Coordinates of C-alpha atoms and ligand atoms in Angstrom, one line a residue:
X120 CA 102.8 158.5 10.7
X121 CA 102.7 161.5 8.3
X122 CA 105.9 163.5 8.3
X123 CA 104.2 166.6 9.4
X124 CA 105.6 168.9 12.1
X125 CA 104.8 172.0 14.1
X126 CA 107.4 174.1 16.0
X127 CA 106.7 176.2 19.1
X128 CA 109.5 178.5 20.1
X129 CA 110.2 180.2 23.4
X130 CA 113.1 182.5 24.3
X131 CA 115.6 184.7 22.5
X132 CA 116.4 185.3 18.9
X133 CA 119.0 182.6 18.9
X134 CA 116.2 180.1 19.5
X135 CA 114.0 181.7 16.8
X136 CA 117.0 181.4 14.4
X137 CA 117.5 177.7 15.5
X138 CA 113.8 176.9 14.9
X139 CA 113.9 178.5 11.5
X140 CA 116.9 176.4 10.5
X141 CA 115.3 173.2 11.9
X142 CA 112.1 173.9 9.9
X143 CA 114.1 174.3 6.7
X144 CA 116.2 171.2 7.4
X145 CA 113.1 169.1 8.0
X146 CA 111.4 170.4 4.9
X147 CA 114.5 169.5 2.9
X148 CA 114.0 165.9 4.2
X149 CA 110.4 165.7 3.0
X150 CA 108.7 166.8 6.2
X151 CA 105.8 169.4 6.0
X152 CA 105.3 172.3 8.3
X153 CA 101.6 172.4 9.3
X154 CA 99.3 173.9 11.9
X155 CA 99.4 172.4 15.4
X156 CA 96.2 170.3 15.1
X157 CA 97.5 168.5 11.9
X158 CA 101.0 167.7 13.2
X159 CA 102.5 164.3 14.1
X160 CA 105.7 165.8 15.4
X161 CA 105.8 168.7 17.8
X162 CA 109.1 170.5 18.4
X163 CA 109.3 172.7 21.4
X164 CA 112.3 174.9 21.5
X165 CA 112.7 176.0 25.1
X166 CA 114.1 178.9 27.2
X167 CA 115.4 178.6 30.7
X168 CA 116.6 182.1 31.5
X169 CA 114.0 182.7 34.2
X170 CA 111.7 180.4 36.0
X171 CA 108.6 181.5 34.2
X172 CA 109.6 180.5 30.7
X173 CA 110.9 177.2 32.1
X174 CA 107.5 176.5 33.7
X175 CA 105.7 177.3 30.4
X176 CA 107.6 174.5 28.7
X177 CA 106.1 171.9 31.1
X178 CA 102.6 173.3 30.8
X179 CA 102.9 173.4 27.0
X180 CA 104.0 169.8 26.8
X181 CA 101.1 168.8 29.1
X182 CA 98.8 170.6 26.7
X183 CA 100.3 169.0 23.6
X184 CA 100.1 165.5 25.1
X185 CA 96.4 165.7 24.9
X186 CA 96.6 165.4 21.1
X187 CA 97.8 161.8 21.6
X188 CA 94.3 160.7 22.5
X189 CA 93.2 160.9 18.9
X190 CA 96.7 160.2 17.5
X191 CA 98.6 157.4 19.1
X192 CA 102.2 157.4 17.8
X193 CA 102.4 161.2 17.8
X194 CA 105.8 162.4 19.1
X195 CA 107.5 165.4 20.5
X196 CA 111.1 166.7 20.5
X197 CA 112.4 169.2 23.1
X198 CA 115.3 171.5 22.2
X199 CA 117.0 174.5 23.5
X200 CA 118.0 175.6 27.0
X201 CA 115.6 173.6 29.2
X202 CA 116.4 170.5 27.1
X203 CA 120.1 171.0 27.9
X204 CA 119.3 171.5 31.5
X205 CA 116.9 168.6 32.1
X206 CA 118.1 166.2 29.5
X207 CA 116.7 162.7 29.5
X208 CA 114.5 163.7 32.5
X209 CA 111.9 164.7 29.9
X210 CA 111.4 161.1 28.8
X211 CA 110.1 160.1 32.3
X212 CA 107.8 163.1 32.6
X213 CA 106.4 163.1 29.1
X214 CA 106.5 159.7 27.4
X215 CA 105.6 161.1 24.0
X216 CA 108.9 163.1 24.1
X217 CA 111.3 161.0 22.0
X218 CA 114.1 163.4 21.2
X219 CA 115.9 165.9 23.6
X220 CA 118.5 168.1 21.9
X221 CA 120.7 171.0 23.1
X222 CA 122.0 174.0 21.2
X223 CA 125.1 172.2 19.9
X224 CA 123.1 169.0 19.3
X225 CA 120.6 170.6 17.0
X226 CA 122.8 170.1 14.0
X227 CA 122.0 166.3 14.3
X228 CA 118.3 166.8 15.1
X229 CA 116.9 166.5 11.5
X230 CA 118.6 163.1 10.9
X231 CA 117.6 161.9 14.4
X232 CA 114.0 162.8 13.8
X233 CA 114.0 160.9 10.5
X234 CA 115.3 157.8 12.4
X235 CA 112.8 158.2 15.2
X236 CA 109.9 158.5 12.7
X237 CA 111.0 155.2 11.2
X238 CA 111.4 153.4 14.6
X239 CA 108.5 154.2 16.9
X240 CA 110.2 152.6 19.9
X241 CA 113.4 154.5 19.8
X242 CA 114.4 157.6 21.9
X243 CA 117.5 159.8 21.6
X244 CA 119.4 162.6 23.3
X245 CA 121.7 165.0 21.6
X246 CA 123.2 166.9 24.5
X247 CA 127.0 167.0 24.0
X248 CA 128.7 170.3 23.8
X249 CA 131.2 170.7 21.0
X250 CA 134.7 172.2 21.2
X251 CA 134.2 174.4 18.2
X252 CA 131.2 175.9 16.4
X253 CA 129.1 173.0 15.1
X254 CA 128.5 174.1 11.5
X255 CA 125.1 172.9 10.3
X256 CA 124.1 171.8 6.8
X257 CA 123.1 174.6 4.4
X258 CA 119.4 174.8 4.1
X259 CA 119.0 178.1 2.4
X260 CA 115.9 177.2 0.4
X261 CA 113.0 179.5 1.4
X262 CA 110.3 177.6 3.3
X263 CA 107.5 176.6 1.1
X264 CA 104.1 178.2 1.6
X265 CA 103.9 176.9 5.1
X266 CA 102.8 178.6 8.3
X267 CA 105.6 180.3 10.1
X268 CA 106.8 178.6 13.3
X269 CA 104.7 179.6 16.2
X270 CA 106.6 182.0 18.4
X271 CA 106.0 182.8 22.0
X272 CA 108.6 185.3 23.1
X273 CA 108.8 185.7 26.8
X274 CA 110.5 189.0 26.2
X275 CA 111.5 189.0 22.6
X276 CA 110.5 190.5 19.3
X277 CA 107.6 189.3 17.2
X278 CA 107.9 187.5 13.9
X279 CA 110.1 188.9 11.2
X280 CA 109.3 189.5 7.6
X281 CA 110.5 187.7 4.5
X282 CA 113.3 190.2 3.8
X283 CA 114.9 189.8 7.2
X284 CA 117.5 187.1 8.0
X285 CA 119.1 186.1 11.2
X286 CA 122.6 184.7 10.9
X287 CA 124.5 183.1 13.8
X288 CA 128.0 184.1 14.3
X289 CA 128.7 182.3 17.6
X290 CA 127.3 179.9 20.1
X291 CA 127.5 179.9 23.9
X292 CA 128.9 182.3 26.4
X293 CA 131.9 182.5 28.7
X294 CA 130.8 185.4 30.9
X295 CA 129.1 183.6 33.8
X296 CA 127.2 186.7 35.0
X297 CA 126.2 185.8 38.5
X298 CA 122.4 185.5 37.7
X299 CA 122.6 183.8 34.3
X300 CA 122.1 180.2 33.3
X301 CA 123.0 180.7 29.6
X302 CA 126.7 179.6 30.0
X303 CA 125.5 176.3 31.4
X304 CA 122.8 175.7 28.8
X305 CA 124.6 176.9 25.8
X306 CA 128.2 175.9 26.7
X307 CA 131.4 177.8 26.1
X308 CA 131.7 180.5 23.5
X309 CA 132.5 179.2 20.1
X310 CA 132.9 181.6 17.2
X311 CA 131.7 180.5 13.8
X312 CA 134.3 180.7 11.0
X313 CA 134.0 184.1 9.2
X314 CA 133.9 182.4 5.7
X315 CA 130.8 180.5 6.9
X316 CA 129.1 183.6 8.3
X317 CA 129.9 185.6 5.1
X318 CA 128.7 182.7 2.8
X319 CA 125.4 182.5 4.6
X320 CA 124.9 186.2 4.6
X321 CA 125.7 186.4 0.8
X322 CA 123.3 183.6 0.1
X323 CA 120.5 185.1 2.2
X324 CA 120.9 188.5 0.3
X325 CA 120.9 186.7 -3.0
X326 CA 117.6 185.1 -1.9
X327 CA 116.0 188.4 -1.2
X328 CA 117.1 189.4 2.3
X329 CA 117.4 193.1 2.6
X330 CA 118.2 193.1 6.3
X331 CA 120.5 190.8 8.3
X332 CA 120.8 190.6 12.0
X333 CA 124.0 188.9 13.3
X334 CA 123.3 186.8 16.3
X335 CA 125.2 185.7 19.4
X336 CA 125.0 185.9 23.2
X337 CA 127.9 188.3 23.2
X338 CA 128.7 189.3 19.6
X339 CA 131.4 191.8 20.7
X340 CA 133.7 189.0 21.9
X341 CA 133.4 187.3 18.5
X342 CA 136.8 185.7 17.6
X343 CA 138.2 186.0 21.1
X344 CA 137.4 182.5 22.3
X345 CA 140.0 179.8 22.5
X346 CA 138.2 177.7 19.9
X347 CA 138.3 180.6 17.5
X348 CA 142.0 181.2 18.1
X349 CA 143.0 177.7 17.6
X350 CA 141.1 177.6 14.4
X351 CA 143.0 180.8 13.4
X352 CA 139.9 183.0 12.7
X353 CA 142.0 186.0 12.7
X354 CA 139.1 188.4 12.6
X355 CA 137.4 190.3 15.4
X356 CA 133.8 191.5 15.4
X357 CA 134.5 195.0 14.0
X358 CA 136.2 193.4 10.9
X359 CA 133.4 190.9 10.5
X360 CA 130.9 193.7 10.6
X361 CA 132.7 195.6 7.9
X362 CA 132.8 192.6 5.6
X363 CA 129.2 191.7 6.1
X364 CA 128.2 195.4 5.5
X365 CA 130.1 195.3 2.2
X366 CA 127.9 192.6 0.7
X367 CA 126.2 194.2 -2.3
X368 CA 122.5 194.5 -2.0
X369 CA 122.4 194.4 1.8
X370 CA 120.4 197.4 2.9
X371 CA 120.3 197.0 6.7
X372 CA 122.6 195.4 9.1
X373 CA 122.0 194.8 12.8
X374 CA 123.5 192.7 15.5
X375 CA 122.6 191.5 19.0
X376 CA 123.4 191.0 21.8
X377 CA 126.3 193.3 22.9
X378 CA 128.0 193.2 26.3
X379 CA 129.2 196.7 27.4
X380 CA 132.5 195.3 28.7
X381 CA 133.6 194.1 25.3
X382 CA 132.4 196.8 22.9
X383 CA 135.3 197.8 20.8
X384 CA 135.9 201.5 19.8
X385 CA 136.1 200.2 16.2
X386 CA 132.6 198.9 16.5
X387 CA 131.4 202.3 17.9
X388 CA 133.1 204.0 15.0
X389 CA 131.5 201.7 12.5
X390 CA 128.1 203.2 13.4
X391 CA 129.3 206.5 11.9
X392 CA 131.0 204.9 8.9
X393 CA 128.9 202.0 7.6
X394 CA 125.9 203.3 5.8
X395 CA 123.8 200.2 6.1
X396 CA 124.6 199.6 9.8
X397 CA 121.3 200.6 11.5
X398 CA 121.5 203.3 14.2
X399 CA 120.2 201.0 16.9
X400 CA 121.9 199.1 19.7
X401 CA 120.6 196.8 22.3
X402 CA 123.1 197.2 25.2
X403 CA 122.0 195.4 28.3
X404 CA 122.8 197.5 31.4
X405 CA 121.2 195.1 33.9
X406 CA 121.5 197.5 36.9
X407 CA 122.4 201.1 37.6
X408 CA 124.4 200.7 40.8
X409 CA 128.1 200.0 40.7
X410 CA 127.7 197.8 43.8
X411 CA 125.1 195.6 42.1
X412 CA 127.0 195.5 38.8
X413 CA 130.0 194.3 40.7
X414 CA 128.1 191.5 42.4
X415 CA 126.6 190.5 39.1
X416 CA 130.1 190.2 37.7
X417 CA 129.3 192.5 34.8
X418 CA 132.9 194.0 34.7
X419 CA 131.8 197.5 33.8
X420 CA 130.5 200.4 35.9
X421 CA 128.1 203.3 35.4
X422 CA 130.8 205.6 34.2
X423 CA 132.1 203.1 31.6
X424 CA 128.6 202.5 30.4
X425 CA 127.9 206.3 30.1
X426 CA 131.1 206.8 28.2
X427 CA 130.1 204.2 25.7
X428 CA 126.7 205.9 25.3
X429 CA 128.4 209.2 24.7
X430 CA 130.8 207.8 22.2
X431 CA 128.0 206.1 20.3
X432 CA 126.1 209.3 20.1
X433 CA 129.1 211.2 18.8
X434 CA 129.5 208.5 16.1
X435 CA 125.8 208.4 15.3
X436 CA 123.7 211.2 16.9
X437 CA 120.4 209.5 16.0
X438 CA 121.3 206.3 17.7
X439 CA 118.4 204.5 19.4
X440 CA 119.5 202.6 22.5
X441 CA 117.5 199.8 24.2
X442 CA 118.4 197.7 27.1
X443 CA 117.7 194.8 29.6
X444 CA 117.4 195.4 33.3
X445 CA 117.0 193.2 36.3
X446 CA 115.4 194.4 39.5
X447 CA 115.6 192.7 42.9
X448 CA 119.0 191.2 42.4
X449 CA 120.1 189.8 45.8
X450 CA 121.3 192.6 48.1
X451 CA 119.7 195.4 45.9
X452 CA 118.8 198.2 48.2
X453 CA 116.3 201.0 47.5
X454 CA 119.2 203.3 46.9
X455 CA 120.7 200.8 44.4
X456 CA 117.4 200.7 42.6
X457 CA 117.1 204.5 42.5
X458 CA 120.4 204.5 40.6
X459 CA 118.8 202.1 38.0
X460 CA 116.0 204.6 37.6
X461 CA 118.5 207.4 37.3
X462 CA 120.5 205.6 34.6
X463 CA 117.3 204.9 32.7
X464 CA 116.5 208.6 32.6
X465 CA 120.0 209.7 31.9
X466 CA 120.5 207.4 28.9
X467 CA 116.9 207.8 27.7
X468 CA 116.5 204.2 26.6
X469 CA 113.8 204.0 23.8
X470 CA 112.6 200.8 25.3
X471 CA 113.8 198.1 27.6
X472 CA 113.1 194.5 28.7
X473 CA 112.9 194.4 32.5
X474 CA 112.7 191.4 34.7
X475 CA 112.4 190.5 38.3
X476 CA 115.5 188.6 39.4
X477 CA 114.8 184.8 39.3
X478 CA 117.0 182.2 41.0
X479 CA 118.3 179.7 38.4
X480 CA 119.8 176.4 39.3
X481 CA 123.6 176.4 39.7
X482 CA 124.3 180.1 39.1
X483 CA 126.4 182.0 41.6
X484 CA 123.6 184.4 42.7
X485 CA 121.6 181.6 44.2
X486 CA 123.9 181.7 47.2
X487 CA 123.9 185.5 47.4
X488 CA 121.9 187.1 50.2
X489 CA 119.8 188.9 51.3
X490 CA 117.2 188.0 48.7
X491 CA 114.8 190.8 47.9
X492 CA 111.2 189.9 48.8
X493 CA 109.0 189.2 45.9
X494 CA 106.6 192.1 46.6
X495 CA 109.4 194.6 46.9
X496 CA 110.9 193.4 43.6
X497 CA 107.5 193.5 41.9
X498 CA 106.9 197.1 43.1
X499 CA 110.3 198.2 41.8
X500 CA 109.6 196.5 38.5
X501 CA 106.3 198.5 38.1
X502 CA 108.1 201.7 38.9
X503 CA 110.8 201.0 36.4
X504 CA 108.3 200.1 33.7
X505 CA 106.2 203.1 34.3
X506 CA 109.3 205.4 34.0
X507 CA 110.2 203.5 30.8
X508 CA 106.7 204.0 29.4
X509 CA 107.0 207.7 29.9
X510 CA 110.4 207.9 28.2
X511 CA 109.3 205.7 25.3
X512 CA 106.3 207.9 24.8
X513 CA 108.4 211.1 24.7
X514 CA 111.0 209.6 22.3
X515 CA 108.3 208.5 19.9
X516 CA 106.5 211.8 20.2
X517 CA 109.6 213.6 19.0
X518 CA 109.5 211.6 15.8
X519 CA 106.1 213.0 14.7
X520 CA 106.4 214.9 11.5
X521 CA 109.8 213.3 10.5
X522 CA 110.3 211.0 7.6
X523 CA 111.4 207.3 7.9
X524 CA 112.1 204.4 5.6
X525 CA 110.1 201.4 6.7
X526 CA 110.8 197.8 5.8
X527 CA 107.4 196.1 5.7
X528 CA 107.1 192.9 7.6
X529 CA 103.5 191.8 7.6
X530 CA 100.0 193.0 7.9
X531 CA 99.4 194.9 11.1
X532 CA 97.8 192.9 13.9
X533 CA 95.0 195.5 14.2
X534 CA 93.0 196.2 11.1
X535 CA 90.2 198.7 11.6
X536 CA 88.5 198.0 8.3
X537 CA 89.0 200.0 5.1
X538 CA 92.5 200.4 3.7
X539 CA 94.7 197.6 5.0
X540 CA 97.4 198.5 7.5
X541 CA 100.9 197.2 7.3
X542 CA 103.5 196.8 10.0
X543 CA 107.2 197.4 9.4
X544 CA 110.3 198.9 11.1
X545 CA 112.2 202.0 10.6
X546 CA 116.0 202.0 10.4
X547 CA 116.3 202.1 14.2
X548 CA 113.9 199.1 14.6
X549 CA 110.8 201.1 15.8
X550 CA 107.5 199.5 14.7
X551 CA 105.6 201.7 12.2
X552 CA 102.1 200.9 11.0
X553 CA 101.1 202.4 7.6
X554 CA 97.9 202.2 5.7
X555 CA 98.7 201.3 2.1
X556 CA 96.2 201.6 -0.7
X557 CA 97.9 199.3 -3.2
X558 CA 94.8 197.2 -3.5
X559 CA 97.2 194.5 -2.6
X560 CA 95.3 192.8 0.1
X561 CA 96.5 189.2 -0.3
X562 CA 98.9 189.5 2.6
X563 CA 102.4 188.7 1.4
X564 CA 103.0 191.0 -1.5
X565 CA 104.0 194.1 0.3
X566 CA 106.1 192.4 3.0
X567 CA 109.7 192.9 2.2
X568 CA 109.2 196.2 0.4
X569 CA 110.7 199.5 1.7
X570 CA 108.5 202.5 1.8
X571 CA 109.2 206.1 2.7
X572 CA 106.7 207.4 5.3
X573 CA 106.0 210.4 7.3
X574 CA 105.3 209.8 11.0
X575 CA 101.9 211.2 11.7
X576 CA 101.3 209.9 15.2
X577 CA 103.1 208.4 18.1
X578 CA 101.3 205.6 20.0
X579 CA 102.5 204.2 23.3
X580 CA 104.9 201.7 21.8
X581 CA 104.8 202.2 18.0
X582 CA 104.3 204.8 15.3
X583 CA 101.7 205.5 12.7
X584 CA 103.1 206.6 9.3
X585 CA 101.7 207.8 6.0
X586 CA 103.3 206.8 2.8
X587 CA 105.3 209.4 0.9
X588 CA 106.2 208.6 -2.7
X589 CA 106.6 205.2 -4.2
X590 CA 107.8 201.9 -2.6
X591 CA 111.5 201.4 -3.1
Ligands
SAH800 N1 123.5 187.5 26.3 C1 122.6 188.5 26.6 C2 121.4 188.2 27.4 C3 120.9 186.9 27.5 S1 119.6 186.6 28.7 C4 123.4 189.6 27.3 O1 124.4 189.3 28.0 O2 123.0 190.7 27.2 C5 118.5 188.0 28.4 C6 118.2 188.8 29.6 O3 117.5 188.0 30.6 C7 119.4 189.3 30.3 O4 120.0 190.4 29.7 C8 118.9 189.6 31.7 O5 118.4 190.9 31.8 C9 117.8 188.6 31.8 N2 118.1 187.6 32.8 C10 119.1 186.6 32.7 N3 119.1 185.8 33.8 C11 118.1 186.3 34.6 C12 117.7 185.9 35.9 N4 118.2 184.9 36.5 N5 116.6 186.6 36.4 C13 116.1 187.6 35.8 N6 116.5 188.0 34.6 C14 117.5 187.4 34.0
SF4_801 FE1 124.2 185.5 30.5 FE2 126.0 187.3 31.0 FE3 126.4 185.5 29.0 FE4 124.6 187.5 28.7 S1 126.8 187.8 28.9 S2 124.4 185.3 28.3 S3 123.8 187.7 30.7 S4 126.3 185.1 31.2
F3S802 FE1 116.6 181.5 26.9 FE2 118.6 180.0 26.2 FE3 118.1 182.2 24.8 S1 118.0 180.5 28.3 S2 117.3 183.5 26.4 S3 116.8 180.4 25.0 S4 120.1 181.4 25.3

């Protein structure tokens, strides 16, 4: 078989980052990233956070299996959270799956894939959890001119541009929120050594990254896990943030995800002090009622959340807040839900990801009653989303006439003919589309540049800008 591969990614940014690393590691071993129809190896990086993305994995593998008809010997590898959950069960269901790897096992996946390519009868699982952060080999070389990994975010952000890098600072989660499968699929929290984080960040900036997003399920508890303490990390998240921010040439720094219970006042202050720390924070609220938050095991209440919001806005008045919300958690009453709507208005989230509660195997909420009927939860979700749409519209509208600096990512999805339109993000992470007359229509050249723009129109979920002055 040809050493050609194609990666399909579901789930959160940690999965996107993992797929990106795996693609580089395979390229370093002589594999080529190609379009789906040309690939001999499919890698499916999976998400198990709700039932729907899990089901998508099975339908996707069923669809990919059809390629075998013309290509006997073609193989698939399944990684990520469903892989960790189902393990070797994939071999029975889909005989062309020959590798199943979890989030700690991914470090060994490139070598395993080389072995499997050489031995068509072999199969392998890499599902053990490690006691400390499993450092992966450095593969910092930019991907050759290959198609970017296909990305199907159930709730996530679309593809990033060439000047944006995602750097893992931890793995796993210790919080065991009552609804969440992540601690089971990603294992215990393991902080990555600060030297390794800083070395990767520096290398990415040297290679042209202008923006770095630090990634972890709960970045605010960086350095607090037992594996970090025994390794003597001696650095909390606020300090790490400062050190990364100080890397010469780094223009934008972001991080995700933050748990409200762990956010340190020093991190809040950093928003007012570090010039390149972007004024945007994704701070999952999950629910607006104290009773529901308690049953979810979130360990904060409305007033603590509102205090954080107030402190953030004192530190950085232009802070853009986004969130995650769950509706229909077991026992959620109409009054509980009304409090979620009320929090949404009070905080004025610029946007949010909202989900209907979905039972996941083994989590505490499975046993909680009464369950909220599906149609009730669905109706609440629609009300929540319609309130959000109104707030999003208003917040975007207020930006009309203002100036923003936009880091260009790629050509806009919609091109209406004439001057090409480019998509990028302002400092707060809002999508801005700008027509740029540079005669530079080949696609890649403008991606990664920063341009100053005036916002001329607010759309429902994005902004239209007009260039002011020269690219930076
Ligand atoms: N580590 C992140 C979130 C990871 S999961 C954090 O703690 O914020 C992403 C989002 O999926 C969660 O914030 C939650 O809103 C949603 N989610 C998780 N489990 C869910 C479930 N069982 N049903 C519905 N939504 C869920
Ligand atoms: Fe899941 Fe809670 Fe951990 Fe987030 S903090 S990954 S919601 S258990
Ligand atoms: Fe999904 Fe696993 Fe991320 S369950 S959200 S891919 S941590």
